[in-house]
Amino acid sequence: MVLEKEKFGGQITITSDIVNYPGVLEDSGEGLTQKMRQQAERFGATFQKAEVKKLKLDQPIKKIETSQGTLESIGLVLATGAHPRKLGFPGEKEYQGRGIAYCATCDGEFLKVVNCL
Ligand SMILES: Cc1cc2nc3c(=O)[nH]c(=O)nc-3n(C[C@H](O)[C@H](O)[C@H](O)COP(=O)(O)OP(=O)(O)OC[C@H]3O[C@@H](n4cnc5c(N)ncnc54)[C@H](O)[C@@H]3O)c2cc1C
């Protein structure tokens, strides 16, 4: 089961062009994560919108307290990712992933100066 509090797919869903992911020539963040989800679902994964509020990990059966109730599991993977700090200038939200970038190694290629001399 994949628990997500905001948007399934995470940060990559806000970018329109992915050209550097292994095995993918070109895709959008939405497109790539949709395919990842479909692949996971084919192997039996389920997806639930819920925020994880508290973990109790000291027993063999772990307790996961979420905004939608408490779950139990013998194991879990924490993949809470990151949230870039926003500056709040005009157009920041509108152009997010289409010029406004928060990851130099991801989007640097789109912004490189080809020949400045
Ligand atoms: C604009 C942009 C362009 C990018 N371009 C590329 C690219 O071209 N190629 C590339 O390889 N990478 C790119 N990246 C980087 C890529 O998005 C990240 O490396 C990747 O998303 C990290 O995945 P993650 O699952 O570790 O974390 P995240 O994507 O941050 O996902 C973590 C998820 O956990 C959820 N979460 C956190 N806490 C809780 C909680 N308590 N309960 C429930 N859910 C919770 C969050 O809501 C989030 O959706 C880009 C990033 C950005 C922002």
mmCIF file of C-alpha atoms and ligand atoms in Angstrom:
data_model
loop_
_atom_site.group_PDB
_atom_site.id
_atom_site.type_symbol
_atom_site.label_atom_id
_atom_site.label_comp_id
_atom_site.label_asym_id
_atom_site.label_seq_id
_atom_site.Cartn_x
_atom_site.Cartn_y
_atom_site.Cartn_z
ATOM 1 C CA MET A 1 0.000 0.000 0.000
ATOM 2 C CA VAL A 2 1.252 3.441 -0.958
ATOM 3 C CA LEU A 3 0.092 6.270 1.314
ATOM 4 C CA GLU A 4 0.198 9.824 -0.008
ATOM 5 C CA LYS A 5 -0.963 12.990 1.705
ATOM 6 C CA GLU A 6 -0.942 15.355 -1.292
ATOM 7 C CA LYS A 7 -0.442 14.196 -4.846
ATOM 8 C CA PHE A 8 0.451 10.699 -5.990
ATOM 9 C CA GLY A 9 3.765 10.805 -7.827
ATOM 10 C CA GLY A 10 5.378 13.446 -5.626
ATOM 11 C CA GLN A 11 7.624 16.248 -6.834
ATOM 12 C CA ILE A 12 8.219 14.909 -10.318
ATOM 13 C CA THR A 13 4.551 15.490 -11.225
ATOM 14 C CA ILE A 14 5.152 19.259 -11.437
ATOM 15 C CA THR A 15 7.646 19.005 -14.284
ATOM 16 C CA SER A 16 6.516 18.884 -17.905
ATOM 17 C CA ASP A 17 9.690 17.383 -19.418
ATOM 18 C CA ILE A 18 11.711 14.407 -18.257
ATOM 19 C CA VAL A 19 14.579 13.503 -20.546
ATOM 20 C CA ASN A 20 17.070 11.941 -18.146
ATOM 21 C CA TYR A 21 15.271 9.028 -16.486
ATOM 22 C CA PRO A 22 16.735 5.587 -17.318
ATOM 23 C CA GLY A 23 14.727 3.819 -20.024
ATOM 24 C CA VAL A 24 12.555 6.866 -20.769
ATOM 25 C CA LEU A 25 13.295 8.888 -23.910
ATOM 26 C CA GLU A 26 10.863 11.667 -23.059
ATOM 27 C CA ASP A 27 7.803 11.985 -20.855
ATOM 28 C CA SER A 28 6.021 14.387 -18.544
ATOM 29 C CA GLY A 29 6.187 13.946 -14.791
ATOM 30 C CA GLU A 30 2.477 13.101 -14.746
ATOM 31 C CA GLY A 31 2.913 10.565 -17.560
ATOM 32 C CA LEU A 32 5.900 8.829 -15.995
ATOM 33 C CA THR A 33 4.341 8.517 -12.544
ATOM 34 C CA GLN A 34 1.059 7.267 -14.030
ATOM 35 C CA LYS A 35 3.005 4.442 -15.710
ATOM 36 C CA MET A 36 4.874 3.702 -12.471
ATOM 37 C CA ARG A 37 1.548 3.525 -10.641
ATOM 38 C CA GLN A 38 -0.003 1.231 -13.251
ATOM 39 C CA GLN A 39 3.029 -1.053 -13.076
ATOM 40 C CA ALA A 40 2.857 -1.188 -9.262
ATOM 41 C CA GLU A 41 -0.892 -1.880 -9.394
ATOM 42 C CA ARG A 42 -0.269 -4.806 -11.757
ATOM 43 C CA PHE A 43 1.824 -6.334 -8.993
ATOM 44 C CA GLY A 44 -0.923 -5.772 -6.416
ATOM 45 C CA ALA A 45 -0.012 -2.405 -4.894
ATOM 46 C CA THR A 46 -2.880 -0.232 -3.696
ATOM 47 C CA PHE A 47 -2.873 3.548 -3.304
ATOM 48 C CA GLN A 48 -4.556 5.498 -0.526
ATOM 49 C CA LYS A 49 -4.808 9.224 0.123
ATOM 50 C CA ALA A 50 -3.891 9.724 3.778
ATOM 51 C CA GLU A 51 -1.370 11.615 5.842
ATOM 52 C CA VAL A 52 0.852 9.561 8.112
ATOM 53 C CA LYS A 53 0.703 11.270 11.504
ATOM 54 C CA LYS A 54 2.540 8.883 13.817
ATOM 55 C CA LEU A 55 4.520 5.639 13.660
ATOM 56 C CA LYS A 56 4.878 3.031 16.372
ATOM 57 C CA LEU A 57 7.796 0.869 15.338
ATOM 58 C CA ASP A 58 8.862 -0.833 18.564
ATOM 59 C CA GLN A 59 6.820 -4.037 18.049
ATOM 60 C CA PRO A 60 7.110 -6.669 15.269
ATOM 61 C CA ILE A 61 3.697 -5.459 13.967
ATOM 62 C CA LYS A 62 4.207 -1.751 13.252
ATOM 63 C CA LYS A 63 1.339 0.706 13.755
ATOM 64 C CA ILE A 64 0.854 3.514 11.254
ATOM 65 C CA GLU A 65 -1.501 6.239 12.440
ATOM 66 C CA THR A 66 -2.920 8.194 9.538
ATOM 67 C CA SER A 67 -5.556 10.839 8.899
ATOM 68 C CA GLN A 68 -7.786 7.976 7.686
ATOM 69 C CA GLY A 69 -7.250 5.569 10.581
ATOM 70 C CA THR A 70 -4.601 3.214 11.910
ATOM 71 C CA LEU A 71 -2.913 0.584 9.758
ATOM 72 C CA GLU A 72 -0.748 -2.348 10.759
ATOM 73 C CA SER A 73 2.190 -3.760 8.851
ATOM 74 C CA ILE A 74 5.196 -6.004 9.325
ATOM 75 C CA GLY A 75 7.334 -3.503 7.477
ATOM 76 C CA LEU A 76 7.300 -0.097 5.894
ATOM 77 C CA VAL A 77 9.418 2.104 3.678
ATOM 78 C CA LEU A 78 9.664 5.794 4.508
ATOM 79 C CA ALA A 79 9.952 7.914 1.367
ATOM 80 C CA THR A 80 8.844 11.343 2.540
ATOM 81 C CA GLY A 81 10.863 13.201 -0.089
ATOM 82 C CA ALA A 82 11.445 16.929 0.054
ATOM 83 C CA HIS A 83 9.567 20.194 -0.347
ATOM 84 C CA PRO A 84 11.472 23.013 -2.051
ATOM 85 C CA ARG A 85 11.262 26.360 -0.245
ATOM 86 C CA LYS A 86 9.096 28.754 -2.272
ATOM 87 C CA LEU A 87 10.005 32.440 -2.683
ATOM 88 C CA GLY A 88 6.496 33.707 -3.444
ATOM 89 C CA PHE A 89 7.272 35.964 -6.426
ATOM 90 C CA PRO A 90 4.681 36.624 -9.174
ATOM 91 C CA GLY A 91 4.531 33.750 -11.678
ATOM 92 C CA GLU A 92 6.356 31.262 -9.426
ATOM 93 C CA LYS A 93 3.359 28.927 -9.199
ATOM 94 C CA GLU A 94 2.228 29.447 -12.786
ATOM 95 C CA TYR A 95 5.647 28.661 -14.300
ATOM 96 C CA GLN A 96 6.604 25.904 -11.864
ATOM 97 C CA GLY A 97 8.169 23.095 -13.903
ATOM 98 C CA ARG A 98 8.094 25.289 -17.027
ATOM 99 C CA GLY A 99 11.050 27.543 -16.324
ATOM 100 C CA ILE A 100 10.917 27.796 -12.547
ATOM 101 C CA ALA A 101 13.129 24.976 -11.270
ATOM 102 C CA TYR A 102 14.108 23.762 -7.834
ATOM 103 C CA CYS A 103 16.605 21.097 -8.849
ATOM 104 C CA ALA A 104 19.743 22.123 -10.737
ATOM 105 C CA THR A 105 20.752 18.597 -11.698
ATOM 106 C CA CYS A 106 17.223 17.879 -13.028
ATOM 107 C CA ASP A 107 16.477 21.024 -14.995
ATOM 108 C CA GLY A 108 19.930 22.544 -15.551
ATOM 109 C CA GLU A 109 20.124 21.067 -19.021
ATOM 110 C CA PHE A 110 17.049 23.042 -20.144
ATOM 111 C CA LEU A 111 18.649 26.316 -19.057
ATOM 112 C CA LYS A 112 22.236 25.912 -20.299
ATOM 113 C CA VAL A 113 23.854 28.665 -22.366
ATOM 114 C CA VAL A 114 24.843 27.054 -25.673
ATOM 115 C CA ASN A 115 27.243 29.647 -27.060
ATOM 116 C CA CYS A 116 27.826 32.923 -25.281
ATOM 117 C CA LEU A 117 30.918 34.143 -27.209
HETATM 118 C C1 LIG B 1 10.620 20.853 -11.168
HETATM 119 C C2 LIG B 1 11.331 19.526 -10.916
HETATM 120 C C3 LIG B 1 11.869 18.840 -11.989
HETATM 121 C C4 LIG B 1 12.509 17.615 -11.809
HETATM 122 N N1 LIG B 1 12.990 16.970 -12.895
HETATM 123 C C5 LIG B 1 13.568 15.755 -12.744
HETATM 124 C C6 LIG B 1 14.005 15.013 -13.890
HETATM 125 O O1 LIG B 1 13.869 15.450 -15.031
HETATM 126 N N2 LIG B 1 14.595 13.808 -13.680
HETATM 127 C C7 LIG B 1 14.743 13.297 -12.415
HETATM 128 O O2 LIG B 1 15.253 12.173 -12.307
HETATM 129 N N3 LIG B 1 14.336 13.982 -11.316
HETATM 130 C C8 LIG B 1 13.762 15.184 -11.442
HETATM 131 N N4 LIG B 1 13.333 15.877 -10.327
HETATM 132 C C9 LIG B 1 13.607 15.324 -9.005
HETATM 133 C C10 LIG B 1 12.537 14.301 -8.635
HETATM 134 O O3 LIG B 1 11.256 14.929 -8.671
HETATM 135 C C11 LIG B 1 12.831 13.807 -7.234
HETATM 136 O O4 LIG B 1 14.127 13.277 -7.173
HETATM 137 C C12 LIG B 1 11.831 12.716 -6.855
HETATM 138 O O5 LIG B 1 10.518 13.212 -6.967
HETATM 139 C C13 LIG B 1 12.068 12.233 -5.448
HETATM 140 O O6 LIG B 1 11.091 11.244 -5.219
HETATM 141 P P1 LIG B 1 10.698 10.813 -3.769
HETATM 142 O O7 LIG B 1 9.611 9.809 -3.909
HETATM 143 O O8 LIG B 1 11.938 10.455 -3.015
HETATM 144 O O9 LIG B 1 10.137 12.135 -3.037
HETATM 145 P P2 LIG B 1 8.948 13.105 -3.420
HETATM 146 O O10 LIG B 1 8.738 13.213 -4.875
HETATM 147 O O11 LIG B 1 9.209 14.381 -2.629
HETATM 148 O O12 LIG B 1 7.676 12.353 -2.816
HETATM 149 C C14 LIG B 1 7.488 12.206 -1.431
HETATM 150 C C15 LIG B 1 6.006 12.151 -1.190
HETATM 151 O O13 LIG B 1 5.762 11.818 0.161
HETATM 152 C C16 LIG B 1 4.591 12.510 0.562
HETATM 153 N N5 LIG B 1 4.602 12.618 2.010
HETATM 154 C C17 LIG B 1 5.515 13.272 2.787
HETATM 155 N N6 LIG B 1 5.195 13.155 4.086
HETATM 156 C C18 LIG B 1 4.053 12.405 4.124
HETATM 157 C C19 LIG B 1 3.211 11.948 5.191
HETATM 158 N N7 LIG B 1 3.475 12.238 6.488
HETATM 159 N N8 LIG B 1 2.120 11.205 4.895
HETATM 160 C C20 LIG B 1 1.831 10.893 3.589
HETATM 161 N N9 LIG B 1 2.587 11.313 2.539
HETATM 162 C C21 LIG B 1 3.678 12.055 2.807
HETATM 163 C C22 LIG B 1 4.695 13.871 -0.107
HETATM 164 O O14 LIG B 1 3.422 14.482 -0.226
HETATM 165 C C23 LIG B 1 5.294 13.494 -1.459
HETATM 166 O O15 LIG B 1 4.322 13.328 -2.470
HETATM 167 C C24 LIG B 1 12.666 17.093 -10.491
HETATM 168 C C25 LIG B 1 12.124 17.801 -9.400
HETATM 169 C C26 LIG B 1 11.448 18.994 -9.602
HETATM 170 C C27 LIG B 1 10.857 19.712 -8.406
#
